[in-house]
Short mmCIF file of C-alpha atoms in Angstrom, two decimals:
data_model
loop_
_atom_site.label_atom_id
_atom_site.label_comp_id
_atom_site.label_asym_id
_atom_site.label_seq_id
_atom_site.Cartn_x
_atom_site.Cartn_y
_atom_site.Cartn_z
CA UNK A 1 77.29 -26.71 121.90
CA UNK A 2 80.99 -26.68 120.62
CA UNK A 3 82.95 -23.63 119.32
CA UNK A 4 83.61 -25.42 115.99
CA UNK A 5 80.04 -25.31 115.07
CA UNK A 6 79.87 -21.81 115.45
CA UNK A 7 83.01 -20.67 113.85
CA UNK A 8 81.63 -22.83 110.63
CA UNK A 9 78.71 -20.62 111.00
CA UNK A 10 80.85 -17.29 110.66
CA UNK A 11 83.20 -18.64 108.71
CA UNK A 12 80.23 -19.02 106.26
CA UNK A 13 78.98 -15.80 106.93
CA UNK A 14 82.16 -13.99 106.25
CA UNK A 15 83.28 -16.02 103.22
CA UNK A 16 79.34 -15.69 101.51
CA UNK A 17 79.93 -11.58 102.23
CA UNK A 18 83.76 -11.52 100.71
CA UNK A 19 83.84 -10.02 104.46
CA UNK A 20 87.45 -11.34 105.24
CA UNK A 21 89.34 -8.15 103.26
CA UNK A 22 87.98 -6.04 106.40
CA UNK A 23 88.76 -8.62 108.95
CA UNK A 24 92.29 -7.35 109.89
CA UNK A 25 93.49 -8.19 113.68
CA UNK A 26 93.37 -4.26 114.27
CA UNK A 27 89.85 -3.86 112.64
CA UNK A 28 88.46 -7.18 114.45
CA UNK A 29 90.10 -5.71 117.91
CA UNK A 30 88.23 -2.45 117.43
CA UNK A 31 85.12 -3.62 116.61
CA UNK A 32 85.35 -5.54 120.10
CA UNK A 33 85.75 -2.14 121.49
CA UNK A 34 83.37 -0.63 119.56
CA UNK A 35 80.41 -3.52 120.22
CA UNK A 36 81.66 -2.99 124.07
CA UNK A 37 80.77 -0.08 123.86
CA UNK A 38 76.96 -0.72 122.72
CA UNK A 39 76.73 -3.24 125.63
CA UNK A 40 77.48 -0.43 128.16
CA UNK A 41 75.37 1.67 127.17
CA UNK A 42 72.40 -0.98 128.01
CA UNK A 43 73.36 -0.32 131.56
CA UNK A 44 74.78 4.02 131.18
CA UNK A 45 71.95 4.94 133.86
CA UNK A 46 71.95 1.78 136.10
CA UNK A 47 70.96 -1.96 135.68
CA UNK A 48 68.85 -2.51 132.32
CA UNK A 49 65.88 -3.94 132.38
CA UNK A 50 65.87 -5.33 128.77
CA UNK A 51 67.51 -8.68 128.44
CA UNK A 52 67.25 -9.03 125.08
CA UNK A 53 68.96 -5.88 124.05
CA UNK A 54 71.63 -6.96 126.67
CA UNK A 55 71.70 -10.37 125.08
CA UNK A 56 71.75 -8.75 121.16
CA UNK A 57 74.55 -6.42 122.51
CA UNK A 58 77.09 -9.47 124.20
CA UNK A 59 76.34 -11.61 120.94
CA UNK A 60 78.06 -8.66 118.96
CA UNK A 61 81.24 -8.28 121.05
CA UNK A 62 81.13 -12.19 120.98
CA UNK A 63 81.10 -12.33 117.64
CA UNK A 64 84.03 -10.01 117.04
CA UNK A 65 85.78 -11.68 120.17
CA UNK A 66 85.60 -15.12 118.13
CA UNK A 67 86.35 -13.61 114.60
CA UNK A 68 89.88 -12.35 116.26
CA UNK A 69 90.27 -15.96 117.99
CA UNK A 70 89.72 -18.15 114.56
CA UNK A 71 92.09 -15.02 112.88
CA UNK A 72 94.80 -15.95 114.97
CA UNK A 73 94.42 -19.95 115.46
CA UNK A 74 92.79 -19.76 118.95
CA UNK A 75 90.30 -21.80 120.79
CA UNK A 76 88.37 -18.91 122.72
CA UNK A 77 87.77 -21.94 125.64
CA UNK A 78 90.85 -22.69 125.28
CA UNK A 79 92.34 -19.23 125.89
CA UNK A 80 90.03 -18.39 128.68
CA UNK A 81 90.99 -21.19 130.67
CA UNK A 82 94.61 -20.46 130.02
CA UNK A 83 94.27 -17.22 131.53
CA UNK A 84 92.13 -18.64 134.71
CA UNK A 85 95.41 -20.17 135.43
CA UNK A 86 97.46 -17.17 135.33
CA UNK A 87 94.92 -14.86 137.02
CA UNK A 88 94.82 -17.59 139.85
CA UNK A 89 98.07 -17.15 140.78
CA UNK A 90 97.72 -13.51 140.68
CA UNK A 91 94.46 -13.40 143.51
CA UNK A 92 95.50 -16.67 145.73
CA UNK A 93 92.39 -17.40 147.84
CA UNK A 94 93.92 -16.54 151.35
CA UNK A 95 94.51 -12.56 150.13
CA UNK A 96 91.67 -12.18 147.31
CA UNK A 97 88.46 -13.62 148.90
CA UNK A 98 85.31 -10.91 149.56
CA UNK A 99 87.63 -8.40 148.35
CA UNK A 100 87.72 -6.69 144.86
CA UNK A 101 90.79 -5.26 145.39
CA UNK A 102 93.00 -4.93 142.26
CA UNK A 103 96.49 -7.83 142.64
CA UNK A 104 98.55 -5.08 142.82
CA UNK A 105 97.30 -3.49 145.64
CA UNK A 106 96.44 -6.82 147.51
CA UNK B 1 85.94 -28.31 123.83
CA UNK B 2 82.46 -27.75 125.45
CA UNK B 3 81.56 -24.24 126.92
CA UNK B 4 80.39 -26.22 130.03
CA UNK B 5 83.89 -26.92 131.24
CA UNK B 6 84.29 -23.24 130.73
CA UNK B 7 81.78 -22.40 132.50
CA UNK B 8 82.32 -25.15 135.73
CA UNK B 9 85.80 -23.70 136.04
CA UNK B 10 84.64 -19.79 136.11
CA UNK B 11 81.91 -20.71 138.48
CA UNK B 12 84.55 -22.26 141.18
CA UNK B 13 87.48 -19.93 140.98
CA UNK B 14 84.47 -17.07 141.62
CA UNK B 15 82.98 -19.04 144.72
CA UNK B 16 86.63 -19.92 145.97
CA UNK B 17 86.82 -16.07 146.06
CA UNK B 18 83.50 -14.81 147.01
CA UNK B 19 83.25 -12.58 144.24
CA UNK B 20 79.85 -13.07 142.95
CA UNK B 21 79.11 -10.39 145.40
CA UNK B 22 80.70 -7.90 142.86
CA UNK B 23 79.44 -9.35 139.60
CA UNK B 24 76.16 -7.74 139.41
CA UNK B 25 75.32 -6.94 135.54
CA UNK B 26 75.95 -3.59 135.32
CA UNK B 27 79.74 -4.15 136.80
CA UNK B 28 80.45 -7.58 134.28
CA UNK B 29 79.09 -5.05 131.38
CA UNK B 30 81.76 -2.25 132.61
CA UNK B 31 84.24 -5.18 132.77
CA UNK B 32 84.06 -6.00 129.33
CA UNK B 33 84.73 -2.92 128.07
CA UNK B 34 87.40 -2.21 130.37
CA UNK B 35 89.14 -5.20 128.90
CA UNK B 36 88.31 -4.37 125.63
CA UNK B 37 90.11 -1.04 126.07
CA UNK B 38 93.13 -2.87 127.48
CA UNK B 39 93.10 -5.00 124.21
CA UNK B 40 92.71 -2.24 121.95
CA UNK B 41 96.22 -0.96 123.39
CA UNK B 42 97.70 -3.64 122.03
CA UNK B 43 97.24 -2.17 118.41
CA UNK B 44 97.18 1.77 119.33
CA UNK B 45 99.78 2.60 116.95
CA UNK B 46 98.98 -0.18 114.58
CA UNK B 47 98.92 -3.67 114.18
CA UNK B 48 100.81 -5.59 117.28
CA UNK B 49 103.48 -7.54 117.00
CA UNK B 50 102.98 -9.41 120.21
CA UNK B 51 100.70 -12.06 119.67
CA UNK B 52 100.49 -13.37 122.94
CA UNK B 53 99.77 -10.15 125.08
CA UNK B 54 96.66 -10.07 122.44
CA UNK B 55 96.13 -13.34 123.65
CA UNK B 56 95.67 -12.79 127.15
CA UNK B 57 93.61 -8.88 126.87
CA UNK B 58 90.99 -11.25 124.57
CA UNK B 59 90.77 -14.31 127.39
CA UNK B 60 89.93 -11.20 129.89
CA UNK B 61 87.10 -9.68 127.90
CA UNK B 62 86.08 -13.22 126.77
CA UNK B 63 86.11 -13.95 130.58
CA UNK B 64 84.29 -11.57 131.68
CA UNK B 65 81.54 -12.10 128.40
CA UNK B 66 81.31 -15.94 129.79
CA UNK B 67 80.76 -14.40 133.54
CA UNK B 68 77.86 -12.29 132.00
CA UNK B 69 76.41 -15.07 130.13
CA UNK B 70 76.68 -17.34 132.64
CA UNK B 71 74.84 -14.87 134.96
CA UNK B 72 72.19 -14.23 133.02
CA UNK B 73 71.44 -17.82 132.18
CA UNK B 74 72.58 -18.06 128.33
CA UNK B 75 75.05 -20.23 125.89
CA UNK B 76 77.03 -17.96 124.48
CA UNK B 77 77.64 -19.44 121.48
CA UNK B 78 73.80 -19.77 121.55
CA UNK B 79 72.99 -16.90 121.39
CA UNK B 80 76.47 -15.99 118.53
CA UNK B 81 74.15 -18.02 116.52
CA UNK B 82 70.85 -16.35 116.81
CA UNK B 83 71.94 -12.68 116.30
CA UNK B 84 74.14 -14.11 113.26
CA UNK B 85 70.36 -14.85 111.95
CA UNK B 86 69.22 -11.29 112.41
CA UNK B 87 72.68 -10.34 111.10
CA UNK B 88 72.00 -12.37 108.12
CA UNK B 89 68.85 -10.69 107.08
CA UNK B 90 70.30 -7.50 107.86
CA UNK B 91 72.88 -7.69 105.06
CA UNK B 92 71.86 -9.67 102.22
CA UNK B 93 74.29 -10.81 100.79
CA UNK B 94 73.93 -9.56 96.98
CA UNK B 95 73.75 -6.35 98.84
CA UNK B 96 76.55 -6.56 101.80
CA UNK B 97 79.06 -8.52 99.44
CA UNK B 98 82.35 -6.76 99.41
CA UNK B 99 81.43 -4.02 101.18
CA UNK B 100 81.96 -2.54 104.66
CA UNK B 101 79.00 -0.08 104.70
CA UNK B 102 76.49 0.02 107.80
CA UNK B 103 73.51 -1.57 106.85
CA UNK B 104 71.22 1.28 107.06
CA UNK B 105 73.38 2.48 104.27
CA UNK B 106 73.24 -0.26 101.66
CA UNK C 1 91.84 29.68 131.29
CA UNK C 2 91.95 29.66 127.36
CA UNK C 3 91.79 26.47 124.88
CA UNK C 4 94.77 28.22 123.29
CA UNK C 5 97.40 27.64 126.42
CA UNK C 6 96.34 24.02 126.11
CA UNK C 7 97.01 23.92 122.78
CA UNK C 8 100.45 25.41 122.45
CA UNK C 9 101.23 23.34 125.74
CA UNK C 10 100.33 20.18 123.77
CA UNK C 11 101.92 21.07 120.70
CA UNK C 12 105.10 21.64 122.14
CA UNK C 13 105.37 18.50 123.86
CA UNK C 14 104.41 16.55 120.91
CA UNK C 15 106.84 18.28 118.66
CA UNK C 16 109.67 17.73 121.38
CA UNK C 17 109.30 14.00 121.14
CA UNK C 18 108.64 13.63 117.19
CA UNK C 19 105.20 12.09 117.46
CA UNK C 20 103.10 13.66 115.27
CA UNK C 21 104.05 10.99 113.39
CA UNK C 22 102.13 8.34 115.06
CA UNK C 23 99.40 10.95 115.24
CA UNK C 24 97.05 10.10 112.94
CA UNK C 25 93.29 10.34 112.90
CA UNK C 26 92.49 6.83 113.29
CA UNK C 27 95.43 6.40 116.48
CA UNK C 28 93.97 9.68 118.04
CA UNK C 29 90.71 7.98 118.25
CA UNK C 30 91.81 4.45 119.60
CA UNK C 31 93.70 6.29 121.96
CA UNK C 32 90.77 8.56 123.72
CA UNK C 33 88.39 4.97 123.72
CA UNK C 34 92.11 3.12 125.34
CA UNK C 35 91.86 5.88 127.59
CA UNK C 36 87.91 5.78 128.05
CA UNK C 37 88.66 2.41 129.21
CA UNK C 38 91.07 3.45 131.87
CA UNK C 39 88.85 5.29 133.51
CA UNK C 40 86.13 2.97 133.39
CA UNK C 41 88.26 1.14 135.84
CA UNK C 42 88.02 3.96 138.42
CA UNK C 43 84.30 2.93 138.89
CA UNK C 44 85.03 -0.76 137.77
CA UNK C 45 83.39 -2.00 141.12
CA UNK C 46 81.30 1.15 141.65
CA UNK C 47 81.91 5.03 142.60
CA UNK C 48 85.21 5.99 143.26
CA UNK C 49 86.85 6.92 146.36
CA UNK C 50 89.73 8.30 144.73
CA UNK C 51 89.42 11.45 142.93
CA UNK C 52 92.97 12.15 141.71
CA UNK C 53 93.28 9.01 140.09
CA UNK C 54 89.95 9.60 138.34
CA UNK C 55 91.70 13.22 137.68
CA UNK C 56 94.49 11.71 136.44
CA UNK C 57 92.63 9.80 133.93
CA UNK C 58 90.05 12.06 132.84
CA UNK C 59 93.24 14.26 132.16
CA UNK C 60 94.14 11.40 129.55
CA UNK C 61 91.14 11.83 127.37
CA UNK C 62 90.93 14.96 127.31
CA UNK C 63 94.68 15.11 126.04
CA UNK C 64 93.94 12.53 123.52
CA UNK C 65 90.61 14.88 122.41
CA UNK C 66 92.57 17.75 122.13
CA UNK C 67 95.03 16.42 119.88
CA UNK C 68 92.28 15.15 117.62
CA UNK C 69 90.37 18.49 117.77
CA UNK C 70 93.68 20.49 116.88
CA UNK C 71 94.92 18.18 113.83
CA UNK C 72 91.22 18.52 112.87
CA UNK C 73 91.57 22.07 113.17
CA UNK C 74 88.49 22.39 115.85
CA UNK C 75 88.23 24.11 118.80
CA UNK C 76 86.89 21.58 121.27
CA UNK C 77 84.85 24.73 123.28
CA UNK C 78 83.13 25.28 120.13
CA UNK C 79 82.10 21.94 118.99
CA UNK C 80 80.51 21.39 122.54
CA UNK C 81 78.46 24.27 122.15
CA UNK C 82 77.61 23.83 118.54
CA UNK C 83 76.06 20.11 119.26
CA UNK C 84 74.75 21.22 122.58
CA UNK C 85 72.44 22.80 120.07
CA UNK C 86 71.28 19.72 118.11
CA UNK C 87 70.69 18.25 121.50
CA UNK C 88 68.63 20.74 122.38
CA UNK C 89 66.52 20.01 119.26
CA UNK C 90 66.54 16.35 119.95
CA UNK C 91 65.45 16.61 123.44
CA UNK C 92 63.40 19.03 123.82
CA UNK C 93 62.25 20.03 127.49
CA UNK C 94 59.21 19.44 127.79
CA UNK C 95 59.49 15.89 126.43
CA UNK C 96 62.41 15.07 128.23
CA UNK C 97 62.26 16.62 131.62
CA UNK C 98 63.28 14.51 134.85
CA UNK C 99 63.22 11.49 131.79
CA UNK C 100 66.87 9.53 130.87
CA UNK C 101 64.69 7.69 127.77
CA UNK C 102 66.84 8.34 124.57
CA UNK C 103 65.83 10.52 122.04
CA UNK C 104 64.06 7.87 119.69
CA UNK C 105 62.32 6.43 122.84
CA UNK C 106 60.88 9.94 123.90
CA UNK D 1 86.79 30.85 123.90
CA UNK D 2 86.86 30.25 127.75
CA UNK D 3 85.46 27.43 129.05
CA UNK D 4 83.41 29.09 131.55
CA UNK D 5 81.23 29.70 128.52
CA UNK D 6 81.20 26.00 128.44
CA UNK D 7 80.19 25.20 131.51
CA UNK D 8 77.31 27.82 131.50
CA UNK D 9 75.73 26.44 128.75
CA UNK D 10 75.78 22.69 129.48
CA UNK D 11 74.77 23.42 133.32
CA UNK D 12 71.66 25.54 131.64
CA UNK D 13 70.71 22.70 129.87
CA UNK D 14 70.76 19.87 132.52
CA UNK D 15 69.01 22.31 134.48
CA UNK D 16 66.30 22.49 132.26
CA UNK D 17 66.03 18.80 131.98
CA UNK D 18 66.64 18.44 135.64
CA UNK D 19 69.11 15.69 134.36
CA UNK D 20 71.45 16.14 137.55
CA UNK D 21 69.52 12.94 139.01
CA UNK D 22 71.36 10.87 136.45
CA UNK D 23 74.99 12.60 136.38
CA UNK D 24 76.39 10.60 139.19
CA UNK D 25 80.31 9.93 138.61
CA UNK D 26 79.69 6.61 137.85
CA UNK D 27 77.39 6.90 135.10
CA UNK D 28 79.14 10.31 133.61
CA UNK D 29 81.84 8.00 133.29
CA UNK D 30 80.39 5.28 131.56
CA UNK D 31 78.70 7.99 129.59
CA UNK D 32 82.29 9.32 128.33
CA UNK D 33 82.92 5.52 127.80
CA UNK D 34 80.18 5.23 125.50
CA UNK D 35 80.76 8.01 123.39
CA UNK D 36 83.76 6.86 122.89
CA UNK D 37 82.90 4.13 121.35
CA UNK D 38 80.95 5.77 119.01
CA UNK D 39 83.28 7.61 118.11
CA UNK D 40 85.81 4.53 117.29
CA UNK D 41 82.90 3.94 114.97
CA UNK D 42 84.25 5.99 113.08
CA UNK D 43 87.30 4.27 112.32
CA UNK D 44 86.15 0.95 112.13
CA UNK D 45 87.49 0.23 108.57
CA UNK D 46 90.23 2.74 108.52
CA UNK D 47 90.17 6.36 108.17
CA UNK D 48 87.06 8.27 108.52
CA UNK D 49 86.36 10.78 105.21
CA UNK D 50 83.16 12.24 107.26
CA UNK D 51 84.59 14.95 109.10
CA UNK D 52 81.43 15.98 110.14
CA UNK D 53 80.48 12.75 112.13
CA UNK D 54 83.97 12.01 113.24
CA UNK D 55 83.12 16.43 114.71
CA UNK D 56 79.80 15.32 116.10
CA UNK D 57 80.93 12.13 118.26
CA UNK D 58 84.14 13.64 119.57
CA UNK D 59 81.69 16.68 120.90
CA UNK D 60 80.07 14.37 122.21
CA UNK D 61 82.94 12.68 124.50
CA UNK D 62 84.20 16.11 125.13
CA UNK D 63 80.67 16.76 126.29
CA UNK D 64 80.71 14.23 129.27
CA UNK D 65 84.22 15.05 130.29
CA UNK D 66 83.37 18.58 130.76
CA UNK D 67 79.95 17.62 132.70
CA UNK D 68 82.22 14.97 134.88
CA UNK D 69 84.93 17.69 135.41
CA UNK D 70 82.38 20.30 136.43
CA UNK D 71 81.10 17.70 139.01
CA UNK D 72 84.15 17.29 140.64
CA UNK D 73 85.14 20.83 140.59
CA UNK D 74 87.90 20.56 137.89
CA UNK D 75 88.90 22.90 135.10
CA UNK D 76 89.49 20.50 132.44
CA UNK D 77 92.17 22.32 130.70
CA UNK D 78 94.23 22.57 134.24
CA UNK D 79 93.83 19.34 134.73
CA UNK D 80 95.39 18.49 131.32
CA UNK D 81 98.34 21.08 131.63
CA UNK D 82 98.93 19.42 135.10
CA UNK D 83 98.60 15.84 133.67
CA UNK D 84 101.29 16.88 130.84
CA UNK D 85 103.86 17.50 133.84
CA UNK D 86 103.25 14.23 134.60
CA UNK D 87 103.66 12.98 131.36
CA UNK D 88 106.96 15.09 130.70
CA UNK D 89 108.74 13.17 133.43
CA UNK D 90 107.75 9.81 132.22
CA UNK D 91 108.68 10.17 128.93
CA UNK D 92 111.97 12.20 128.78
CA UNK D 93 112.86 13.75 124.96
CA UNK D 94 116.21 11.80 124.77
CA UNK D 95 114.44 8.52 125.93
CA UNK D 96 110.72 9.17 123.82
CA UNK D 97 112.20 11.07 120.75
CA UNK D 98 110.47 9.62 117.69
CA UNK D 99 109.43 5.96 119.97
CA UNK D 100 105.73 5.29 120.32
CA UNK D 101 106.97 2.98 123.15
CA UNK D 102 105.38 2.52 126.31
CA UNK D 103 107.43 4.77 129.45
CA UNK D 104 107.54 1.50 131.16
CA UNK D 105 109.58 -0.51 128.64
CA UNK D 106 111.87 2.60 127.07
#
């Protein structure tokens, strides 16, 4: 599937609601938080055992995560592969493999 | 672009590493929403000004939503689609238009 | 130690720097779940084996809670107990004994 | 009010629930994470004008601070007076005075 397809789809969604008044870059960034926050607490006493609720929760912050990206002109693929690049050179193989450690500390 | 080349390029920069070890469920779900906190700084006084650190906090918790997704076996813009069904019949639109209230509350 | 020594300690520090200004309801907020996030991290890859930063941390959003419970005019002591008591109702014991279900799963 | 009270009355009821199985450090974290969220909730759209849920949600992140701080043996409003010292020193008055800037770029 392609991103464009789906950002028609919201796009739609949004536009048949009168939704984009409420759609500032602050508001869109907090309802990330705020849909990241439902997907933790799937998991608040261990490992969840319901996939879909897991799966209903990441769609959310998904959603908000691609509402902020079409706000501001992005490619969400785009971006993340962007950032693989920098975070790369920030945990080099040799110092980063089988260790979690953060870069600063490496 | 196509989520697969996303995806190919997460899956070897975590095997170069040897980090799958780490990226159980419950610790990709924490992830997110550690990012997510890290890109709500970017507007904690208001709005930010500096589109490009925005940039980069959303590839991390878009990173670490494709990491998930990829873990447990789904599309992600898949599964955007779907819930934006159940969203759809959640707000009506004659109902939701123009309006930010919960939908338990329309 | 009393709520009150916090609370003059705070205020003071606040009004030394002229930030009540960028103290508003809505930053408060962001600013405990920014901090939330933070120490999230501690346990990013599981427990932590390093209490002060965790300290150091939990310090944070506690700051940030104060601040909102004193521009809301609440003592944070009291609003603890006073919803420990709708808990109570909501899970009662002999429903929810030895049981981490929520509420509306009991 | 002391917070001694506090702690008496939340350790009372986890005792009753026999709920100290679940309050590992990790997941009282996560916990305060959540809540968090919640309470962002709040603010989605701007400003909240419902007092009384913005009250109930911030108890409730106070609520797992105080059960983490018991835990590890902290009085939470030390902690916070210490954490101010901290603070003080990374944000002197004649450098922070009336700046919502970061300490590391004033």
């Amino acid at each position: 599937m392609s991103f464009e397809r789906v950002r028609e789809a919201l796009r739609e969604f949004v536009a048949e609601r009168d939704w984009a008044q409420f759609h500032s870059q602050e508001n869109l960034i907090k309802s990330v938080a705020i849909e990241s926050g439902e997907l933790l607490e799937c998991v608040q006493w261990g490992e969840s055992s319901e996939p879909e609720r897991v799966q209903a929760e990441l769609a959310d912050v998904l959603t908000y995560c691609y509402l902020l990206a079409d706000k501001m002109g992005w490619d969400p693929e785009q971006i993340v592969l962007e950032k693989l690049e920098v975070t790369r050179a920030k945990y080099p193989v040799e110092k980063a493999k089988g260790r979690s450690t953060k870069y600063d500390q490496l």
